[in-house]
Short mmCIF file of C-alpha atoms and ligand atoms in Angstrom, two decimals:
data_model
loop_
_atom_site.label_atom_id
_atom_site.label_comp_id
_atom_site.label_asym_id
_atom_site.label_seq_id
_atom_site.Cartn_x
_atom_site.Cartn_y
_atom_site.Cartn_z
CA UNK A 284 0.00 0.00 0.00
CA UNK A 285 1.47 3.36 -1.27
CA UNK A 286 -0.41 6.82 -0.11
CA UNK A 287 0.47 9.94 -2.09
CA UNK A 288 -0.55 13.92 -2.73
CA UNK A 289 -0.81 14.52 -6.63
CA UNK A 290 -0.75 18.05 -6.05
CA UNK A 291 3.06 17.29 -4.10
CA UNK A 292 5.72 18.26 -6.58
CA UNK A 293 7.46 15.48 -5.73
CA UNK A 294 4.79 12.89 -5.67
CA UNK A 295 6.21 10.33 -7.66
CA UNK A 296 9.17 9.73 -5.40
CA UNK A 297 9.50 6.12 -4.82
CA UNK A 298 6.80 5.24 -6.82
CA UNK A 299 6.91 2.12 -9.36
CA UNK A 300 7.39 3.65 -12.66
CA UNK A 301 4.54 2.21 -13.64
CA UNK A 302 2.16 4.05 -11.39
CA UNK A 303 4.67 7.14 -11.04
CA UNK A 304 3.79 7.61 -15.39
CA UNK A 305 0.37 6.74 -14.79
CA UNK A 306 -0.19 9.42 -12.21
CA UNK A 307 1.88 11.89 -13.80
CA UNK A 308 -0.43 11.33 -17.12
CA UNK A 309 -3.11 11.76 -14.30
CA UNK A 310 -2.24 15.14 -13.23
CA UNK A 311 -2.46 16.54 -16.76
CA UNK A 312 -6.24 15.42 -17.07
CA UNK A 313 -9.14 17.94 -16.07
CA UNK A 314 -10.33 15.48 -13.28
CA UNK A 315 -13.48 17.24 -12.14
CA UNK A 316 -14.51 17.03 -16.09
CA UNK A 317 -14.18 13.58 -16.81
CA UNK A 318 -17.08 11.33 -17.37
CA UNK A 319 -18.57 8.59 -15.50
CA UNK A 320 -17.78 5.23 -16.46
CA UNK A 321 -14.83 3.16 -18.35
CA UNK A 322 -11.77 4.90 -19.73
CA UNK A 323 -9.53 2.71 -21.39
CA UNK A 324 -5.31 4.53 -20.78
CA UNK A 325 -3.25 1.59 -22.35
CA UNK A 326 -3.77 -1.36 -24.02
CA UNK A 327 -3.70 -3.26 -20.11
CA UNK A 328 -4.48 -0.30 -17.63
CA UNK A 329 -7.78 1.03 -17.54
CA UNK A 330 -9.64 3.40 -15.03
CA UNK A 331 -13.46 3.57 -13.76
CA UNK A 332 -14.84 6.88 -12.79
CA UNK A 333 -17.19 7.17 -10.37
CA UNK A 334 -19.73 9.38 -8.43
CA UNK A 335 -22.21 7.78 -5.31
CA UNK A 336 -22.75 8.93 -1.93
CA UNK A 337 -20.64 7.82 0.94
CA UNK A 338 -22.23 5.60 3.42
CA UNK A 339 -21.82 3.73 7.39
CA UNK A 340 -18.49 1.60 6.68
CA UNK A 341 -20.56 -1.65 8.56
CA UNK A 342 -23.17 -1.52 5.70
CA UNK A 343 -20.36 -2.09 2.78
CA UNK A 344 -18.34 -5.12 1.80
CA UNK A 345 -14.63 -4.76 1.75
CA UNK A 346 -12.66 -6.06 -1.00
CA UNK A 347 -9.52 -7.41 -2.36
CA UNK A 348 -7.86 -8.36 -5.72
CA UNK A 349 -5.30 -11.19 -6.85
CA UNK A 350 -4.52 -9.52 -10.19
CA UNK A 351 -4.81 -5.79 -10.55
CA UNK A 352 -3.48 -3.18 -8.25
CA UNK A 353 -5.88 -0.02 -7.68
CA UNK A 354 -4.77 3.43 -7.21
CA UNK A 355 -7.64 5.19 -5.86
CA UNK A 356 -7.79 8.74 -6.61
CA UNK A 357 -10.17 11.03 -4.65
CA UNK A 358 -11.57 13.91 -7.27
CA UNK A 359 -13.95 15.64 -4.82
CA UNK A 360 -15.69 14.95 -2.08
CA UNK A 361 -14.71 13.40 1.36
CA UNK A 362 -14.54 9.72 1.69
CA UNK A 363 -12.76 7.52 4.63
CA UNK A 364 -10.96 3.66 3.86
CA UNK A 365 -10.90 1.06 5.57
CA UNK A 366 -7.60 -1.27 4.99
CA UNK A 367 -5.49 -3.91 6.76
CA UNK A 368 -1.76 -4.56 5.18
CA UNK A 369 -1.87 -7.88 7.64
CA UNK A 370 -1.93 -10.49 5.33
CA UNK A 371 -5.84 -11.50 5.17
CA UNK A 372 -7.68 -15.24 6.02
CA UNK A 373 -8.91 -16.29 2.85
CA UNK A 374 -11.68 -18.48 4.24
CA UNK A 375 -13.44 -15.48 5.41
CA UNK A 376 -13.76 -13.87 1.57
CA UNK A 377 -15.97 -14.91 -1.33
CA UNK A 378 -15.22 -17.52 -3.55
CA UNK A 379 -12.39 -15.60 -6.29
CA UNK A 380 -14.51 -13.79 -8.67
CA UNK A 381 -12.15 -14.53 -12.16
CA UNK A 382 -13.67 -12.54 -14.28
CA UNK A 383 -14.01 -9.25 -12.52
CA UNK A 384 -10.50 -10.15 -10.56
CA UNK A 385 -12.30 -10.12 -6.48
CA UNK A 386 -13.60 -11.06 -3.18
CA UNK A 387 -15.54 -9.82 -0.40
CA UNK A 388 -15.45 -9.97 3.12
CA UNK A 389 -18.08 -7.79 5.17
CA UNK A 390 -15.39 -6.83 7.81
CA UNK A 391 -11.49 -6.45 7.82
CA UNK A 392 -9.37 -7.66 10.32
CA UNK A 393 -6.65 -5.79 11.84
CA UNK A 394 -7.66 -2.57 10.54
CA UNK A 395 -6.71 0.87 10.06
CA UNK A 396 -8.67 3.90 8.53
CA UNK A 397 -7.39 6.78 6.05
CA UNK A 398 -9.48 9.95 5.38
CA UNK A 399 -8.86 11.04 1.73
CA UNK A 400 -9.27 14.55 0.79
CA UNK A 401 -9.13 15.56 -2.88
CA UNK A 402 -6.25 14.70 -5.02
CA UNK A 403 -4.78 12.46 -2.09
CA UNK A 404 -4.39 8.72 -3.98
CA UNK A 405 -3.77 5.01 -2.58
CA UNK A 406 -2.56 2.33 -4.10
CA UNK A 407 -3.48 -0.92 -3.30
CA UNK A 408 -1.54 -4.31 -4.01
CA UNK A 409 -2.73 -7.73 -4.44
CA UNK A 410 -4.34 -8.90 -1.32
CA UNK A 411 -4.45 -5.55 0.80
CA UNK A 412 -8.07 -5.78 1.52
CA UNK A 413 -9.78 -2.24 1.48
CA UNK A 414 -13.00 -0.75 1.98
CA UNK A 415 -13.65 2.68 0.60
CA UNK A 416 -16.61 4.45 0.37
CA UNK A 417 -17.22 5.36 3.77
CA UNK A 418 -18.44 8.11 5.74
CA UNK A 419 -16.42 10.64 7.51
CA UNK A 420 -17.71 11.74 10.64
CA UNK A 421 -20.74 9.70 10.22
CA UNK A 422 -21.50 12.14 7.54
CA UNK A 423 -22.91 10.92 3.91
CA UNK A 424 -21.16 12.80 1.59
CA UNK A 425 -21.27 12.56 -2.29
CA UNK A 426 -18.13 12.18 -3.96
CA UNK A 427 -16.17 11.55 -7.32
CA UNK A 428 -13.01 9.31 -7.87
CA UNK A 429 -11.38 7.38 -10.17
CA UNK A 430 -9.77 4.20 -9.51
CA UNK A 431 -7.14 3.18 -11.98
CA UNK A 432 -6.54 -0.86 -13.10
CA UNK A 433 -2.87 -1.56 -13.58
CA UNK A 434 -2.25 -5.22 -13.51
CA UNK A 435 0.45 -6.39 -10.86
CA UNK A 436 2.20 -7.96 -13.76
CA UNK A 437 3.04 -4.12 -14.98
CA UNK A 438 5.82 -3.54 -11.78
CU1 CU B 567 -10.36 -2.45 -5.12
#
């Protein structure tokens, strides 16, 4: 798990190239502007955009992925995560969805929260089970992000 500022001029310090290039083409889109939905970058590394309202973290699943890493970029909005970098217990996840590359769990164990705030991103690895989408402050906010597909085969 890798947490980062876009707006930091030195943001892609330490950063895989592969997700230091993909942020830095990132950072020279109009993020507020871009539409809902697919948006294809490479050949392999795709993002969905998204707008929904935040909600209680104990009514949402968490989830983790074998395949592709996410980076998670807040556009606007507030928006709290729920993540564990212990490694997880399988047996309490869904079956491995192949097709759509995850599993659920209601709950993570051992976890931690993050609060994003606009332009803040996270990258998540293979099997660091995260829950975003939740309320800050017990607040329902609505919000706009992108999450960006970049499979773990690309670092
Ligand atoms: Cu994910």
């Amino acid at each position: 798990m890798i947490i980062g500022d876009l707006t930091r001029a030195d943001f892609k310090r330490d950063l895989p190239k592969a997700i230091a290039d993909m942020c830095e083409y990132l950072n020279t889109l109009d993020l507020e502007g871009l539409e809902l939905g697919r948006h294809d970058i490479t050949e392999q590394v795709y993002m969905n955009v998204m707008s929904f309202d935040t909600a209680p973290a104990d009514s949402k699943q968490a989830e983790l992925h074998h395949k592709y890493i996410d980076v998670q970029v807040l556009i606007s909005g507030k928006e709290n995560i729920e993540y564990s970098v212990t490694y997880p217990t399988l047996s309490l996840y869904t079956e491995y969805n192949e097709e759509d590359d995850y599993r659920l769990t209601p709950e993570i164990e051992c976890k931690s929260t993050l609060s994003l705030r606009p332009k803040m991103f996270v990258v998540f690895l293979p099997y660091e089970p995260h829950k975003p989408g939740c309320n800050v402050d017990n607040q329902s906010v609505n919000l706009k992000k992108l999450v960006v597909k970049v499979p773990v085969d690309l670092i």
